[in-house]
CSV table of C-alpha atoms in Angstrom, one decimal:
chain,number,residue,atom,x,y,z
A,1,UNK,CA,-0.3,-15.3,-22.5
A,2,UNK,CA,0.2,-18.9,-21.8
A,3,UNK,CA,1.8,-20.0,-18.4
A,4,UNK,CA,4.5,-21.9,-20.1
A,5,UNK,CA,5.6,-18.9,-21.9
A,6,UNK,CA,5.7,-16.7,-18.8
A,7,UNK,CA,7.8,-19.3,-16.9
A,8,UNK,CA,10.1,-20.0,-19.8
A,9,UNK,CA,11.0,-16.3,-19.8
A,10,UNK,CA,12.6,-16.7,-16.4
A,11,UNK,CA,15.4,-18.3,-18.2
A,12,UNK,CA,16.2,-15.2,-20.1
A,13,UNK,CA,18.9,-12.7,-19.2
A,14,UNK,CA,16.4,-10.3,-17.6
A,15,UNK,CA,19.2,-7.6,-17.2
A,16,UNK,CA,19.5,-7.1,-20.8
A,17,UNK,CA,15.8,-6.7,-21.1
A,18,UNK,CA,15.6,-4.1,-18.4
A,19,UNK,CA,18.3,-2.0,-19.9
A,20,UNK,CA,16.8,-2.4,-23.4
A,21,UNK,CA,13.4,-1.3,-22.1
A,22,UNK,CA,14.6,1.7,-20.0
A,23,UNK,CA,16.5,3.0,-22.9
A,24,UNK,CA,13.5,3.2,-25.0
A,25,UNK,CA,11.8,6.8,-25.4
A,26,UNK,CA,8.2,6.6,-24.2
A,27,UNK,CA,5.5,6.8,-26.9
A,28,UNK,CA,3.1,10.0,-26.8
A,29,UNK,CA,-0.5,9.1,-26.7
A,30,UNK,CA,-2.5,12.1,-27.8
A,31,UNK,CA,-6.0,10.9,-27.1
A,32,UNK,CA,-6.3,8.0,-24.7
A,33,UNK,CA,-9.2,5.8,-25.6
A,34,UNK,CA,-10.4,3.1,-23.3
A,35,UNK,CA,-11.2,0.7,-26.3
A,36,UNK,CA,-7.5,0.7,-26.9
A,37,UNK,CA,-6.9,-1.0,-23.5
A,38,UNK,CA,-7.7,-4.7,-22.7
A,39,UNK,CA,-10.5,-5.7,-20.4
A,40,UNK,CA,-9.7,-7.1,-16.7
A,41,UNK,CA,-10.4,-10.7,-17.8
A,42,UNK,CA,-7.9,-10.5,-20.5
A,43,UNK,CA,-5.4,-8.9,-18.5
A,44,UNK,CA,-5.9,-11.6,-15.7
A,45,UNK,CA,-5.0,-14.2,-18.3
A,46,UNK,CA,-1.4,-12.7,-18.4
A,47,UNK,CA,-1.3,-11.9,-14.8
A,48,UNK,CA,-2.3,-15.1,-13.3
A,49,UNK,CA,0.9,-17.0,-14.3
A,50,UNK,CA,3.1,-14.0,-13.1
A,51,UNK,CA,1.5,-14.2,-9.8
A,52,UNK,CA,2.1,-18.1,-9.7
A,53,UNK,CA,5.6,-17.6,-10.6
A,54,UNK,CA,6.0,-14.9,-7.9
A,55,UNK,CA,4.7,-17.3,-5.3
A,56,UNK,CA,6.6,-20.2,-6.2
A,57,UNK,CA,10.0,-18.9,-7.3
A,58,UNK,CA,12.8,-19.2,-4.9
A,59,UNK,CA,14.9,-16.6,-6.5
A,60,UNK,CA,13.5,-13.0,-7.2
A,61,UNK,CA,15.6,-12.8,-10.4
A,62,UNK,CA,13.3,-15.5,-11.9
A,63,UNK,CA,10.2,-13.2,-11.2
A,64,UNK,CA,12.2,-10.2,-12.7
A,65,UNK,CA,13.0,-12.2,-15.8
A,66,UNK,CA,9.4,-12.8,-16.4
A,67,UNK,CA,8.3,-9.5,-15.7
A,68,UNK,CA,11.0,-8.0,-18.0
A,69,UNK,CA,10.0,-10.4,-20.8
A,70,UNK,CA,6.6,-9.1,-20.8
A,71,UNK,CA,7.8,-5.5,-20.8
A,72,UNK,CA,9.9,-6.1,-23.8
A,73,UNK,CA,7.7,-8.5,-25.8
A,74,UNK,CA,6.9,-6.4,-28.9
A,75,UNK,CA,4.2,-8.8,-30.1
A,76,UNK,CA,2.1,-7.5,-27.2
A,77,UNK,CA,0.6,-3.9,-27.8
A,78,UNK,CA,2.7,-1.4,-25.9
A,79,UNK,CA,-0.2,-0.2,-23.8
A,80,UNK,CA,-1.3,-3.8,-23.1
A,81,UNK,CA,2.2,-4.4,-21.8
A,82,UNK,CA,1.9,-1.6,-19.4
A,83,UNK,CA,-1.6,-2.5,-18.4
A,84,UNK,CA,-0.5,-6.1,-17.7
A,85,UNK,CA,2.4,-4.9,-15.3
A,86,UNK,CA,-0.2,-2.4,-13.6
A,87,UNK,CA,-2.7,-5.1,-13.1
A,88,UNK,CA,0.0,-7.5,-11.6
A,89,UNK,CA,1.0,-4.7,-8.9
A,90,UNK,CA,-2.9,-4.2,-8.2
A,91,UNK,CA,-3.4,-7.9,-7.7
A,92,UNK,CA,-0.4,-8.2,-5.3
A,93,UNK,CA,-2.4,-5.8,-3.1
A,94,UNK,CA,-4.7,-8.8,-2.3
A,95,UNK,CA,-2.0,-11.0,-1.2
A,96,UNK,CA,0.1,-11.0,2.2
A,97,UNK,CA,3.1,-8.7,2.6
A,98,UNK,CA,6.3,-10.0,1.2
A,99,UNK,CA,4.6,-12.0,-1.5
A,100,UNK,CA,6.9,-10.3,-3.9
A,101,UNK,CA,10.5,-9.8,-2.8
A,102,UNK,CA,11.5,-6.1,-2.3
A,103,UNK,CA,13.8,-6.5,-5.2
A,104,UNK,CA,10.8,-6.8,-7.5
A,105,UNK,CA,9.3,-3.7,-6.2
A,106,UNK,CA,12.4,-1.8,-6.6
A,107,UNK,CA,12.5,-2.9,-10.1
A,108,UNK,CA,9.2,-1.3,-10.8
A,109,UNK,CA,10.4,1.8,-9.0
A,110,UNK,CA,13.2,2.3,-11.4
A,111,UNK,CA,11.2,2.0,-14.6
A,112,UNK,CA,10.7,4.8,-17.0
A,113,UNK,CA,7.2,4.8,-18.6
A,114,UNK,CA,6.7,3.2,-22.1
A,115,UNK,CA,3.7,5.5,-22.7
A,116,UNK,CA,2.8,9.0,-21.6
A,117,UNK,CA,0.0,11.5,-22.3
A,118,UNK,CA,-0.7,15.0,-21.6
A,119,UNK,CA,-1.7,16.1,-18.1
A,120,UNK,CA,-5.4,17.0,-18.0
A,121,UNK,CA,-4.4,20.6,-16.6
A,122,UNK,CA,-1.6,21.1,-19.2
A,123,UNK,CA,-1.2,18.9,-22.3
A,124,UNK,CA,2.4,19.9,-22.7
A,125,UNK,CA,3.4,18.2,-19.4
A,126,UNK,CA,3.7,14.4,-20.1
A,127,UNK,CA,2.4,11.9,-17.3
A,128,UNK,CA,2.6,8.0,-17.4
A,129,UNK,CA,-0.4,6.3,-18.9
A,130,UNK,CA,0.2,3.7,-16.3
A,131,UNK,CA,2.1,5.0,-13.3
A,132,UNK,CA,4.0,2.0,-12.4
A,133,UNK,CA,6.4,3.8,-10.1
A,134,UNK,CA,3.7,5.3,-7.8
A,135,UNK,CA,1.8,2.2,-7.9
A,136,UNK,CA,4.8,0.0,-6.6
A,137,UNK,CA,5.3,2.6,-4.0
A,138,UNK,CA,1.7,2.5,-2.8
A,139,UNK,CA,2.2,-1.4,-2.7
A,140,UNK,CA,5.4,-1.1,-0.8
A,141,UNK,CA,3.8,1.5,1.7
A,142,UNK,CA,0.6,-0.8,2.2
A,143,UNK,CA,2.7,-3.9,2.9
A,144,UNK,CA,5.0,-2.0,5.3
A,145,UNK,CA,1.8,-0.6,7.3
A,146,UNK,CA,0.2,-4.1,7.2
A,147,UNK,CA,3.3,-5.8,8.6
A,148,UNK,CA,3.7,-3.3,11.3
A,149,UNK,CA,0.1,-3.4,12.5
A,150,UNK,CA,0.2,-7.4,12.3
A,151,UNK,CA,3.3,-7.3,14.4
A,152,UNK,CA,1.4,-5.6,17.2
A,153,UNK,CA,-2.1,-7.2,17.0
A,154,UNK,CA,-2.0,-9.9,14.4
A,155,UNK,CA,-1.7,-13.8,15.2
A,156,UNK,CA,2.1,-13.6,15.4
A,157,UNK,CA,2.4,-10.6,17.4
A,158,UNK,CA,5.7,-9.8,19.1
A,159,UNK,CA,6.1,-9.7,22.8
A,160,UNK,CA,5.4,-6.6,24.8
A,161,UNK,CA,9.0,-6.1,25.3
A,162,UNK,CA,9.7,-6.4,21.6
A,163,UNK,CA,6.9,-4.2,20.8
A,164,UNK,CA,8.1,-1.4,23.2
A,165,UNK,CA,11.6,-1.7,21.3
A,166,UNK,CA,9.8,-1.3,17.9
A,167,UNK,CA,7.9,1.7,19.2
A,168,UNK,CA,11.0,3.3,20.2
A,169,UNK,CA,12.5,3.0,16.8
A,170,UNK,CA,9.4,4.0,14.7
A,171,UNK,CA,9.4,7.3,13.0
A,172,UNK,CA,6.3,9.3,12.8
A,173,UNK,CA,4.4,9.8,9.7
A,174,UNK,CA,5.7,6.6,8.1
A,175,UNK,CA,3.9,3.4,7.0
A,176,UNK,CA,5.7,1.6,9.6
A,177,UNK,CA,4.7,4.3,12.3
A,178,UNK,CA,0.9,4.6,11.3
A,179,UNK,CA,0.7,0.7,11.0
A,180,UNK,CA,2.1,0.3,14.6
A,181,UNK,CA,-0.4,2.9,15.7
A,182,UNK,CA,-3.3,0.9,14.0
A,183,UNK,CA,-2.3,-2.1,15.8
A,184,UNK,CA,-2.3,-0.2,19.2
A,185,UNK,CA,-6.1,0.6,18.6
A,186,UNK,CA,-6.9,-3.0,18.2
A,187,UNK,CA,-5.3,-4.2,21.4
A,188,UNK,CA,-7.3,-5.6,24.2
A,189,UNK,CA,-7.0,-3.8,27.7
A,190,UNK,CA,-4.8,-6.7,29.1
A,191,UNK,CA,-2.2,-6.5,26.3
A,192,UNK,CA,-2.2,-2.6,26.5
A,193,UNK,CA,-1.4,-2.8,30.1
A,194,UNK,CA,1.5,-5.2,29.5
A,195,UNK,CA,3.0,-3.0,26.7
A,196,UNK,CA,2.5,0.2,28.8
A,197,UNK,CA,4.5,-1.6,31.6
A,198,UNK,CA,7.1,-2.3,29.0
A,199,UNK,CA,7.3,1.1,27.8
A,200,UNK,CA,7.8,2.4,31.3
A,201,UNK,CA,11.1,0.6,31.7
A,202,UNK,CA,12.6,1.8,28.5
A,203,UNK,CA,14.7,5.0,28.3
A,204,UNK,CA,12.8,6.1,25.2
A,205,UNK,CA,9.5,5.3,26.7
A,206,UNK,CA,8.1,4.1,23.4
A,207,UNK,CA,8.6,7.4,21.7
A,208,UNK,CA,5.8,9.2,20.1
A,209,UNK,CA,3.5,6.0,20.2
A,210,UNK,CA,3.3,6.3,24.0
A,211,UNK,CA,0.5,8.8,23.7
A,212,UNK,CA,-1.5,6.3,21.5
A,213,UNK,CA,-1.1,3.6,24.1
A,214,UNK,CA,-2.1,5.8,27.1
A,215,UNK,CA,-5.0,7.3,24.8
A,216,UNK,CA,-6.2,3.7,24.1
A,217,UNK,CA,-5.9,3.0,27.8
A,218,UNK,CA,-7.9,6.1,28.6
A,219,UNK,CA,-5.1,7.3,30.8
A,220,UNK,CA,-6.3,10.8,31.4
A,221,UNK,CA,-3.5,11.6,34.0
A,222,UNK,CA,-0.8,10.7,31.7
A,223,UNK,CA,-2.3,12.5,28.8
A,224,UNK,CA,-2.6,15.6,30.8
A,225,UNK,CA,1.0,15.8,31.7
A,226,UNK,CA,2.1,14.8,28.2
A,227,UNK,CA,-0.3,17.7,26.8
A,228,UNK,CA,1.5,20.3,28.6
A,229,UNK,CA,4.6,20.5,26.3
A,230,UNK,CA,4.1,17.9,23.6
A,231,UNK,CA,4.8,19.3,20.0
A,232,UNK,CA,1.6,20.2,18.0
A,233,UNK,CA,2.5,17.7,15.5
A,234,UNK,CA,1.9,14.9,18.0
A,235,UNK,CA,-0.8,16.5,19.9
A,236,UNK,CA,-3.4,17.2,17.1
A,237,UNK,CA,-3.7,13.7,15.6
A,238,UNK,CA,-4.3,12.2,19.1
A,239,UNK,CA,-6.9,15.0,19.9
A,240,UNK,CA,-8.7,14.1,16.6
A,241,UNK,CA,-9.0,10.5,17.9
A,242,UNK,CA,-9.8,11.2,21.5
A,243,UNK,CA,-13.3,10.8,21.5
A,244,UNK,CA,-13.0,7.4,20.1
A,245,UNK,CA,-11.2,6.1,23.0
A,246,UNK,CA,-12.4,8.6,25.9
A,247,UNK,CA,-16.0,9.0,27.2
A,248,UNK,CA,-17.8,12.4,26.7
A,249,UNK,CA,-16.6,13.9,30.0
A,250,UNK,CA,-13.0,12.7,29.8
A,251,UNK,CA,-12.6,14.0,26.2
A,252,UNK,CA,-14.1,17.3,27.1
A,253,UNK,CA,-11.7,17.6,30.0
A,254,UNK,CA,-8.8,16.8,27.6
A,255,UNK,CA,-9.9,19.3,25.2
A,256,UNK,CA,-10.2,22.0,28.0
A,257,UNK,CA,-6.7,21.2,29.0
A,258,UNK,CA,-5.4,21.7,25.2
A,259,UNK,CA,-6.9,25.2,25.3
A,260,UNK,CA,-3.8,26.0,27.3
A,261,UNK,CA,-1.3,24.4,24.7
A,262,UNK,CA,1.2,26.8,23.7
A,263,UNK,CA,0.6,26.2,20.1
A,264,UNK,CA,-2.5,28.3,18.9
A,265,UNK,CA,-3.4,25.8,16.4
A,266,UNK,CA,-3.8,23.1,19.0
A,267,UNK,CA,-5.9,25.5,21.2
A,268,UNK,CA,-8.1,26.5,18.3
A,269,UNK,CA,-8.8,22.8,17.3
A,270,UNK,CA,-9.9,22.1,20.8
A,271,UNK,CA,-12.1,25.2,20.9
A,272,UNK,CA,-14.0,23.7,17.8
A,273,UNK,CA,-14.3,20.4,19.3
A,274,UNK,CA,-15.8,21.8,22.4
A,275,UNK,CA,-18.3,23.7,20.4
A,276,UNK,CA,-19.0,20.7,18.2
A,277,UNK,CA,-19.9,18.6,21.2
A,278,UNK,CA,-21.9,21.2,23.3
A,279,UNK,CA,-24.9,19.8,25.3
A,280,UNK,CA,-28.1,20.8,23.8
A,281,UNK,CA,-29.6,22.5,26.9
A,282,UNK,CA,-29.8,26.3,26.5
A,283,UNK,CA,-28.0,26.9,29.8
A,284,UNK,CA,-24.7,25.2,28.8
A,285,UNK,CA,-24.9,26.8,25.3
A,286,UNK,CA,-25.3,30.3,27.0
A,287,UNK,CA,-22.5,29.7,29.3
A,288,UNK,CA,-20.2,28.7,26.7
A,289,UNK,CA,-21.2,31.7,24.4
A,290,UNK,CA,-20.2,33.8,27.2
A,291,UNK,CA,-16.9,32.1,27.5
A,292,UNK,CA,-16.3,32.7,23.8
A,293,UNK,CA,-17.1,36.4,24.2
A,294,UNK,CA,-14.6,36.6,26.9
A,295,UNK,CA,-11.9,34.9,24.5
A,296,UNK,CA,-12.5,37.6,21.8
A,297,UNK,CA,-10.0,39.7,23.5
A,298,UNK,CA,-7.3,37.1,23.7
A,299,UNK,CA,-4.6,37.6,20.9
A,300,UNK,CA,-3.9,33.9,20.7
A,301,UNK,CA,-7.5,32.6,20.4
A,302,UNK,CA,-9.7,35.7,19.6
A,303,UNK,CA,-10.1,34.7,15.9
A,304,UNK,CA,-10.9,31.0,16.9
A,305,UNK,CA,-13.4,32.2,19.3
A,306,UNK,CA,-15.0,34.5,16.9
A,307,UNK,CA,-15.4,31.7,14.2
A,308,UNK,CA,-17.1,29.5,16.9
A,309,UNK,CA,-19.6,32.4,18.1
A,310,UNK,CA,-20.5,32.7,14.2
A,311,UNK,CA,-21.2,28.9,14.1
A,312,UNK,CA,-23.1,28.8,17.4
A,313,UNK,CA,-25.1,32.1,17.5
A,314,UNK,CA,-27.4,33.8,14.9
A,315,UNK,CA,-26.4,37.3,13.8
A,316,UNK,CA,-29.4,38.9,15.7
A,317,UNK,CA,-28.1,37.5,19.0
A,318,UNK,CA,-24.5,38.7,18.1
A,319,UNK,CA,-25.8,42.3,17.4
A,320,UNK,CA,-27.9,42.5,20.5
A,321,UNK,CA,-25.0,41.2,22.6
A,322,UNK,CA,-22.9,44.0,21.0
A,323,UNK,CA,-25.2,46.7,21.8
A,324,UNK,CA,-25.3,45.5,25.4
A,325,UNK,CA,-21.6,45.3,25.9
A,326,UNK,CA,-19.8,47.9,27.8
A,327,UNK,CA,-16.6,47.6,26.0
A,328,UNK,CA,-16.6,49.4,22.6
A,329,UNK,CA,-13.9,46.9,21.4
A,330,UNK,CA,-15.8,44.0,22.2
A,331,UNK,CA,-18.9,45.6,20.7
A,332,UNK,CA,-17.2,45.9,17.3
A,333,UNK,CA,-15.7,42.4,17.5
A,334,UNK,CA,-19.2,41.1,18.0
A,335,UNK,CA,-20.5,43.2,15.0
A,336,UNK,CA,-17.9,41.7,12.9
A,337,UNK,CA,-18.6,38.2,14.0
A,338,UNK,CA,-22.4,38.9,13.0
A,339,UNK,CA,-20.9,39.6,9.5
A,340,UNK,CA,-18.9,36.5,9.5
A,341,UNK,CA,-22.1,34.5,10.3
A,342,UNK,CA,-23.7,35.8,7.0
A,343,UNK,CA,-20.6,34.6,5.3
A,344,UNK,CA,-20.9,31.2,6.9
A,345,UNK,CA,-24.5,30.9,5.7
A,346,UNK,CA,-23.4,32.0,2.1
A,347,UNK,CA,-20.7,29.2,1.8
A,348,UNK,CA,-22.7,26.6,4.0
A,349,UNK,CA,-26.3,27.3,3.2
A,350,UNK,CA,-27.6,24.2,4.8
A,351,UNK,CA,-25.4,24.9,8.1
A,352,UNK,CA,-27.1,24.3,11.3
A,353,UNK,CA,-26.1,24.9,15.0
A,354,UNK,CA,-23.3,22.6,16.3
């Protein structure tokens, strides 16, 4: 499609085109053949002028008019129209956040598919051939993440006070929250210190992201106090990243402290991590094995300890330990752990010791 044709479409009343396209029933494609779809080079011939219009337009309505014109152009095969719009979104991923106005992404989010096909696991269930809604949502999330990360560690990063305010407001498990976290991980030590001081002066203390700041600083004292009563949903992601920021000894001490966390899932994860990072010398491994045997009686961690024993010790050692143990209940548990070892070998035939 020629550039002039795309740009001329901006003069059309795009709202009428949108309503017309959304009113149409989607076409059902029984068998999708890749030969029915245009190649990337052909798609880019249509997408290039759309991107140029997006980058030069002063009014997002001009971009919407051009996009709606493509979608409603019956001289273009239906699947090709959808493919052009999908490729447009993919190409936007390569450009800086905000290249397309939020109004453009909202438009994509409101579109009904022009073509559907049967889901691979249930042909009666229609799914879009090109899921423009999901692709636009993914692009929006990517840009939100990227903009948040750059606001922390990019060239035009905010001041420490500005960052502390943003951290206070950021919700966890959102693109913005995860982007801010990624930015924290990229900060140099001097910048981290300044941000930590700014957080300390705020009532909110930088919210859930304070833990990421102190983890990046390697502040074990702060982390130990936080770990005592922090919710599991906040603790687990930080424990998973602890060894990226702390040396082996400090990370091991943090995991040992996590064994006392009130949430059994947190404690079990720490137990697994400590087993994974055991020293290779026999004395340390024997001492840890004895500790795991002691934990078998503990209601909160007994199952997790049994799993780590099965990973750590061969069934012969477990059976010998069972025979030598004075407590019949522990004997039986060790016998069951030995059976678990055989199960682990069956599902992980190449499994070696941690």
